[in-house]
Coordinates of C-alpha atoms in Angstrom, one line a residue:
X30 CA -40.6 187.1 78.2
X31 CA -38.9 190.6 79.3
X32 CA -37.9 192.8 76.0
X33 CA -34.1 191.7 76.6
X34 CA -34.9 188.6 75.9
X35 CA -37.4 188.9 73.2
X36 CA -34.7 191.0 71.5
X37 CA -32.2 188.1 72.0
X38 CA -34.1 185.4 70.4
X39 CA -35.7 187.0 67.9
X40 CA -33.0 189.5 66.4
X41 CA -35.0 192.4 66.5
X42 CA -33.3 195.3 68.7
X43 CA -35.0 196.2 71.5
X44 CA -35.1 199.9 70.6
X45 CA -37.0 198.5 67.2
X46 CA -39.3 197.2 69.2
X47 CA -40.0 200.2 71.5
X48 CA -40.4 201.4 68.1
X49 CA -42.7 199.1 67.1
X50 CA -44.8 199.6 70.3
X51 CA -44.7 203.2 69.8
X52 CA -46.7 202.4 66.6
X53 CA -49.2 200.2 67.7
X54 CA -47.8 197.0 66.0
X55 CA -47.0 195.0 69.0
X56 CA -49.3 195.8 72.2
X57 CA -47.3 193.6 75.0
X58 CA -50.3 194.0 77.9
X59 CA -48.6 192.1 80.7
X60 CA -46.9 193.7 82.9
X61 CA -44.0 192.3 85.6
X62 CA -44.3 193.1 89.1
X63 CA -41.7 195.3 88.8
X64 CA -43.6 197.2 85.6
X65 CA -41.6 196.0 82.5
X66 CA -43.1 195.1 79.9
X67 CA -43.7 190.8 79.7
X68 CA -44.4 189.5 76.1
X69 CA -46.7 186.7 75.4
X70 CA -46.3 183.6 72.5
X71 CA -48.6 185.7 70.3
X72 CA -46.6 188.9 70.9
X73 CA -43.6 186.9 69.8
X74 CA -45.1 185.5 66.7
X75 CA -46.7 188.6 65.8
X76 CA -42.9 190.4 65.9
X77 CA -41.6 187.1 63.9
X78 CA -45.0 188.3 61.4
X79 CA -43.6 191.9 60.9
X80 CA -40.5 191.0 60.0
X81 CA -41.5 188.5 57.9
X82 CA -43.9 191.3 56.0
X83 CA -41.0 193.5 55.8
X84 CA -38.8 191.2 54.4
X85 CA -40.8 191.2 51.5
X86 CA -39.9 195.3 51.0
X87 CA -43.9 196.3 53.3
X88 CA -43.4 199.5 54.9
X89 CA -44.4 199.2 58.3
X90 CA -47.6 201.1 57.7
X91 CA -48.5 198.4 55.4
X92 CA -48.0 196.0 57.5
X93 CA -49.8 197.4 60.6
X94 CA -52.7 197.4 57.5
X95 CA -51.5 193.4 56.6
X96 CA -52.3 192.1 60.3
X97 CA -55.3 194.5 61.5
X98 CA -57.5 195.2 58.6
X99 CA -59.6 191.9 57.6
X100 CA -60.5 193.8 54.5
X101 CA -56.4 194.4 53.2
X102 CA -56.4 192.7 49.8
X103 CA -52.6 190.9 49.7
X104 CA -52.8 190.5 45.4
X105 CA -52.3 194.3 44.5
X106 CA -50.0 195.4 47.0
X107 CA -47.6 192.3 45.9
X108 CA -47.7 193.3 42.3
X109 CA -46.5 196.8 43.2
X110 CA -44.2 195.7 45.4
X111 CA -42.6 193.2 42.1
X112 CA -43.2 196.5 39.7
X113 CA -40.6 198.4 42.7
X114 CA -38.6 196.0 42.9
X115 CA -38.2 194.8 39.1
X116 CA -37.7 199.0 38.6
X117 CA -34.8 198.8 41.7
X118 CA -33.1 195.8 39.8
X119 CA -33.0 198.0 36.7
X120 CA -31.2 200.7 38.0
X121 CA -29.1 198.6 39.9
X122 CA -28.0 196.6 37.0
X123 CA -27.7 199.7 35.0
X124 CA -25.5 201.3 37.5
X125 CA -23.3 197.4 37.6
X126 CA -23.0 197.7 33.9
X127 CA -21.7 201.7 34.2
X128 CA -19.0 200.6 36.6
X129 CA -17.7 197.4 34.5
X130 CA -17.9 199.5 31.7
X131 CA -15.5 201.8 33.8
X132 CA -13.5 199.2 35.5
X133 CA -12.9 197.6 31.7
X134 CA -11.4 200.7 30.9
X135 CA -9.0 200.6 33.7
X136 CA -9.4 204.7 34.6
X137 CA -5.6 206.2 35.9
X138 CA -7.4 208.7 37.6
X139 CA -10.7 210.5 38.2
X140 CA -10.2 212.5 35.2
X141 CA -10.2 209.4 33.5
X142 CA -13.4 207.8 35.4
X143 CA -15.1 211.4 34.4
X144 CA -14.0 211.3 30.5
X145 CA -15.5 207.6 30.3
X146 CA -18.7 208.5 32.3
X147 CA -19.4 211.5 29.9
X148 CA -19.1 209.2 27.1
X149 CA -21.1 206.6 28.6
X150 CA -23.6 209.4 29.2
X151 CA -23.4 210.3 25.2
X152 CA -23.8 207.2 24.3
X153 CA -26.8 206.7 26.1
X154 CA -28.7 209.7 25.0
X155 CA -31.9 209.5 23.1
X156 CA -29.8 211.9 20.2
X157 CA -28.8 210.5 17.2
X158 CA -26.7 213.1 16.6
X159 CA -25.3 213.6 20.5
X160 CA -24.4 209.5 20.1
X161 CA -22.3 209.9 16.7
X162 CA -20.2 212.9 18.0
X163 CA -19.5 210.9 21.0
X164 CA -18.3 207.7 18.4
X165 CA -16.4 209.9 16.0
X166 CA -14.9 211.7 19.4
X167 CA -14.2 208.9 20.7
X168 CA -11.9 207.4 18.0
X169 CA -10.0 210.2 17.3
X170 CA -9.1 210.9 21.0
X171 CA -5.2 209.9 22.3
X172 CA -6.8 208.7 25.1
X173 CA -7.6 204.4 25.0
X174 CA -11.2 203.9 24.0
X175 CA -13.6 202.1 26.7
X176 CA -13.8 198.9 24.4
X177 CA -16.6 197.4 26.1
X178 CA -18.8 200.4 26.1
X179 CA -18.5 201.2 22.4
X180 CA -19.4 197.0 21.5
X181 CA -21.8 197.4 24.1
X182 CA -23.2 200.7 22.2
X183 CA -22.7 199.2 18.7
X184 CA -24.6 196.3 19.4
X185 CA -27.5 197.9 20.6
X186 CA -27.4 201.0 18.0
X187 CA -30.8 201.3 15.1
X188 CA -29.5 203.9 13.5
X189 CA -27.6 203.2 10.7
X190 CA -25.4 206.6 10.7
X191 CA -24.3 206.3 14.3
X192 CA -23.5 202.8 13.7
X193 CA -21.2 203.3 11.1
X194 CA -19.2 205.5 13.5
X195 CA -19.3 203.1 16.1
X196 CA -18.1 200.6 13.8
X197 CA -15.4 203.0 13.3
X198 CA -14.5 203.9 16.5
X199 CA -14.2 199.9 17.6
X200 CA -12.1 198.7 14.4
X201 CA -9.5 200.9 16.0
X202 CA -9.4 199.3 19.4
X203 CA -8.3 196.5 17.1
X204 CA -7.9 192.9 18.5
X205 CA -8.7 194.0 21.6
X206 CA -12.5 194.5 20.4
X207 CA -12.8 190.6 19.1
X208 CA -14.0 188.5 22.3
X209 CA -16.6 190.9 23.1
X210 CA -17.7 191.0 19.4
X211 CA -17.6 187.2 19.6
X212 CA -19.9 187.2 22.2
X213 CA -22.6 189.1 20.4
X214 CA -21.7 186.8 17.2
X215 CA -23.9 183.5 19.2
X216 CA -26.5 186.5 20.9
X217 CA -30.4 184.9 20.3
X218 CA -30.8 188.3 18.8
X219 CA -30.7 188.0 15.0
X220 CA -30.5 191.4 15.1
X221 CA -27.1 191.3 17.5
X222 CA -25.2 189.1 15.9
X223 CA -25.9 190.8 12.3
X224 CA -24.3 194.1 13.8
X225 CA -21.5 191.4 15.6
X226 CA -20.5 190.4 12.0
X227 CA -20.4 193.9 10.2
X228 CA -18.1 195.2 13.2
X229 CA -15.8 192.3 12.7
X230 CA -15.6 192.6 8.9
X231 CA -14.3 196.2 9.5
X232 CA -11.4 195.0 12.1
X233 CA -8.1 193.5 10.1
X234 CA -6.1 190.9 10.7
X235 CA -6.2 187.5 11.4
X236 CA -7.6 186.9 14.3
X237 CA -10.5 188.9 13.0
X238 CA -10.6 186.6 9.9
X239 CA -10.8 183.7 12.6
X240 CA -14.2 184.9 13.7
X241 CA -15.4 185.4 10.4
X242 CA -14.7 182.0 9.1
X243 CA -16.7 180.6 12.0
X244 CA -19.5 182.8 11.1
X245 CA -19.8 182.0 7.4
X246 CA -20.2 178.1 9.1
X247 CA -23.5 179.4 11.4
X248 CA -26.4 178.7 11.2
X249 CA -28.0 182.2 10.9
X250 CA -28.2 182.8 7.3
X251 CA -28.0 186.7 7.2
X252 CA -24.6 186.1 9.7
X253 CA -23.5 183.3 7.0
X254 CA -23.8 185.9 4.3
X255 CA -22.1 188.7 5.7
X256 CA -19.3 186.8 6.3
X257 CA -18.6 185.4 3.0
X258 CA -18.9 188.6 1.6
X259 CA -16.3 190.2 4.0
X260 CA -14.0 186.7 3.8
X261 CA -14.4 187.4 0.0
X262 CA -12.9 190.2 -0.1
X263 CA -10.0 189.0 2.4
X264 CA -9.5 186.4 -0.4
X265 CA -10.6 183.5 2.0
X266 CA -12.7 180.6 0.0
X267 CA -14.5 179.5 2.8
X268 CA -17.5 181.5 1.5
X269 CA -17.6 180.3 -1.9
X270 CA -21.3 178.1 -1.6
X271 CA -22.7 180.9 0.2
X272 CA -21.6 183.5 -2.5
X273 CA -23.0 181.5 -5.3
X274 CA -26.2 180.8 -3.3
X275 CA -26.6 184.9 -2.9
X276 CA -26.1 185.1 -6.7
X277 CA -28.9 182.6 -7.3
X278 CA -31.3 184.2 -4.5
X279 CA -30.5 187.7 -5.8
X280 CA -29.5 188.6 -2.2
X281 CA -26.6 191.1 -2.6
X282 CA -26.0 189.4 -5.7
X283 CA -23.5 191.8 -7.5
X284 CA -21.3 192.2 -4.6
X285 CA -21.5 188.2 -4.3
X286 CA -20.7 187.7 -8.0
X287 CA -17.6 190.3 -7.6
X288 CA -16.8 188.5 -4.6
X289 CA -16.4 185.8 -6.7
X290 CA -14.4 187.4 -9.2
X291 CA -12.0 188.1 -7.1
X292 CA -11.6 184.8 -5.7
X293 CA -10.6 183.2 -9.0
X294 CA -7.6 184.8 -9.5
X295 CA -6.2 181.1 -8.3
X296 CA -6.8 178.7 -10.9
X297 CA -7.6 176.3 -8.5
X298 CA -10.9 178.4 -7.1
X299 CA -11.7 179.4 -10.4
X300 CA -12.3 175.9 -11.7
X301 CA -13.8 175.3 -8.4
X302 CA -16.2 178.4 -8.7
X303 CA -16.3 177.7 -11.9
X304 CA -18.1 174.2 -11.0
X305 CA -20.5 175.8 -8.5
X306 CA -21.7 177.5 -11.2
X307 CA -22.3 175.5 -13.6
X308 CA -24.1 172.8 -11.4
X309 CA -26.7 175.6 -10.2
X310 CA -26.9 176.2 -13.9
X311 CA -28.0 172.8 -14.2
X312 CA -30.6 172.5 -12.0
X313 CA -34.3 171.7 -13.1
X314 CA -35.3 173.7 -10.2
X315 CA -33.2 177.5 -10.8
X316 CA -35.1 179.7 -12.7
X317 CA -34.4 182.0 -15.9
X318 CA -34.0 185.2 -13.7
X319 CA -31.2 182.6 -11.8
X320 CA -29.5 181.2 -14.8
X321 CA -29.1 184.7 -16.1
X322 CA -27.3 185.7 -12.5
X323 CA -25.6 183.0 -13.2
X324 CA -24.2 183.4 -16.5
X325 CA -23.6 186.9 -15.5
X326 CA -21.4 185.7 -12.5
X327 CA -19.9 183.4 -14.9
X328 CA -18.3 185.8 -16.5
X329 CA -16.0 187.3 -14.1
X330 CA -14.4 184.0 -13.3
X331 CA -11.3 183.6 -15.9
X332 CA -9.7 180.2 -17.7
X333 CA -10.6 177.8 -19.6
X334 CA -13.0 175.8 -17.3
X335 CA -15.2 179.4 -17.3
X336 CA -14.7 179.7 -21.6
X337 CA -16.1 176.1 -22.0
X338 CA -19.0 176.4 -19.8
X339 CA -19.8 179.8 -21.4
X340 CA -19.6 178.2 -24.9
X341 CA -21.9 175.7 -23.9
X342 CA -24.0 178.5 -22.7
X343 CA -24.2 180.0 -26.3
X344 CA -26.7 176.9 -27.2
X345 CA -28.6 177.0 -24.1
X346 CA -32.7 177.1 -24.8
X347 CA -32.8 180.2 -23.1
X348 CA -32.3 182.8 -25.2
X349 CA -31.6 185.2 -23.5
X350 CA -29.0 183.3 -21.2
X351 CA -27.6 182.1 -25.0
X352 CA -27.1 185.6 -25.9
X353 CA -25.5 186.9 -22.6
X354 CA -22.5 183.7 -23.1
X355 CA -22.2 184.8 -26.8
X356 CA -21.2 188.4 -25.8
X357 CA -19.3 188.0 -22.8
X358 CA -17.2 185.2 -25.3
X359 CA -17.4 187.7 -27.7
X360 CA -15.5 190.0 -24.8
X361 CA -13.4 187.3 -24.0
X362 CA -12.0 186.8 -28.2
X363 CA -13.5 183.6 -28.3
X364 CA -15.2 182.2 -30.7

């Protein structure tokens, strides 16, 4: 078979494989009468053997070394060539994730594309310090924040000083911040989705209160927490059980109990919260430590449900629980 054809059928230009003869991968011996070069089958398969190897990213010294040398261990080559390649799908992905972030922010101009990319830059540095001046810059800039990089950033951010800017500089993009946060709210990272909730909690409004009510009914604990703190102070009930269960486990307990507090101003969740209370109180199983928390949180919760269950309180066997009802009903005027 005369180069033209080989070229033909196997895809492989005919200057590549001049090239390739140049090199000594393919040795075509037979001649035609009139001196071109003939290839045999096992020229053919051995072209259809190099491009195979060179599919798999072999340069073609490598494979010259693949086919001739009986001694060329495949295994060690292959795992550098997956080390290269994972490294090559790293940077590309890094560099599809720098142009979304871009495209997100839906540059005017190339000033604009140059502003974001210094702050994508910023935000990337190993700094501290370089990171927070580029969240505080950020959100005091007229120009519209790139949403996506700062969630992206404040997702990812350790420290706790540059996160609080970050946090910053994404409650002012708003609403517009919430379905990204939302995302990182069901992220397998426990880690994630704590930093998901304290960005929502700082964004106001209701759609942010939407999100948060959703997270106080997860299953991640820490996530259920945060949430009924923040919807606590929002005066939204939906965190009540997991307020009084902080105050029991001594997990933020004073914010939980004035969390509390401030939910009773209705009568209706005070008698409710009221209840809470005192069945935890009641419970074989809560300890003195627990009860005392508990008396404690009792009272910040006004009205009469609260005054009877504190007077109750007065005779409990504990005395030191007795003594905490007697003065906070002492507080209260009551006898």
């Amino acid at each position: 078979m005369l180069i033209g054809e080989v070229a033909r059928h196997s895809g492989v230009s005919a200057r590549m494989l001049r090239h390739y003869e140049s090199l000594g991968l393919v040795r075509p011996a037979d001649r035609t009468g009139s001196g071109y070069r003939e290839y045999s089958d096992e020229d053919i398969r051995r072209i259809f053997h190099i491009e195979s190897l060179r599919s798999l990213g072999l340069s073609l010294r490598e494979v010259g070394r693949a086919l001739d040398d009986p001694g060329f261990a495949p295994s060690a080559l292959v795992d550098d060539l997956i080390r290269q390649t994972r490294a090559r799908i790293a940077a590309e992905t890094e560099l599809l994730t720098r142009l979304r972030r871009i495209g997100s922010a839906e540059p005017a101009g190339w000033q604009d594309v140059l502003r974001i990319v210094s702050l994508l830059q910023a935000l990337g540095s190993k700094s501290p310090e370089t990171r927070q001046r580029a969240a505080l810059s950020s959100a005091s800039s007229a120009e519209e924040p790139p949403v996506e990089a700062l969630v992206e950033a404040v997702l990812s951010e350790r420290d706790p000083v540059v996160a609080g800017a970050l946090r910053w500089a994404v409650a002012r993009s708003g609403d517009a911040a919430l379905p990204l946060l939302a995302r990182g709210l069901g992220s397998p990272l426990a880690e994630v989705r704590k930093r998901a909730v304290q960005c929502v909690a700082e964004i106001p409004g209701d759609r942010a209160t939407a999100l948060l009510r959703e997270a106080v009914a997860a299953p991640d604990l820490a996530l259920r927490r945060c949430a009924a703190l923040e919807l606590g102070s929002r005066g939204v009930p939906d965190g009540v059980p997991t307020l009084v269960d902080m105050v029991v486990e001594e997990v933020n307990d004073v914010d939980a109990a004035e969390a509390l507090g401030a939910l009773a101003g209705r009568p209706a969740l005070a008698e409710r919260i009221t209840g809470l209370l005192v069945e935890r109180l009641a419970r074989g199983t809560t300890r003195p430590p627990a009860r005392l928390r508990l008396t404690q949180a009792l009272a910040d919760i006004p009205g009469e449900p609260a005054s009877r269950a504190l007077t109750e309180l007065v005779h409990d066997e504990d005395r030191v629980v007795a003594m905490t009802a007697s003065y906070v009903l002492g507080l209260r005027g009551t006898d």
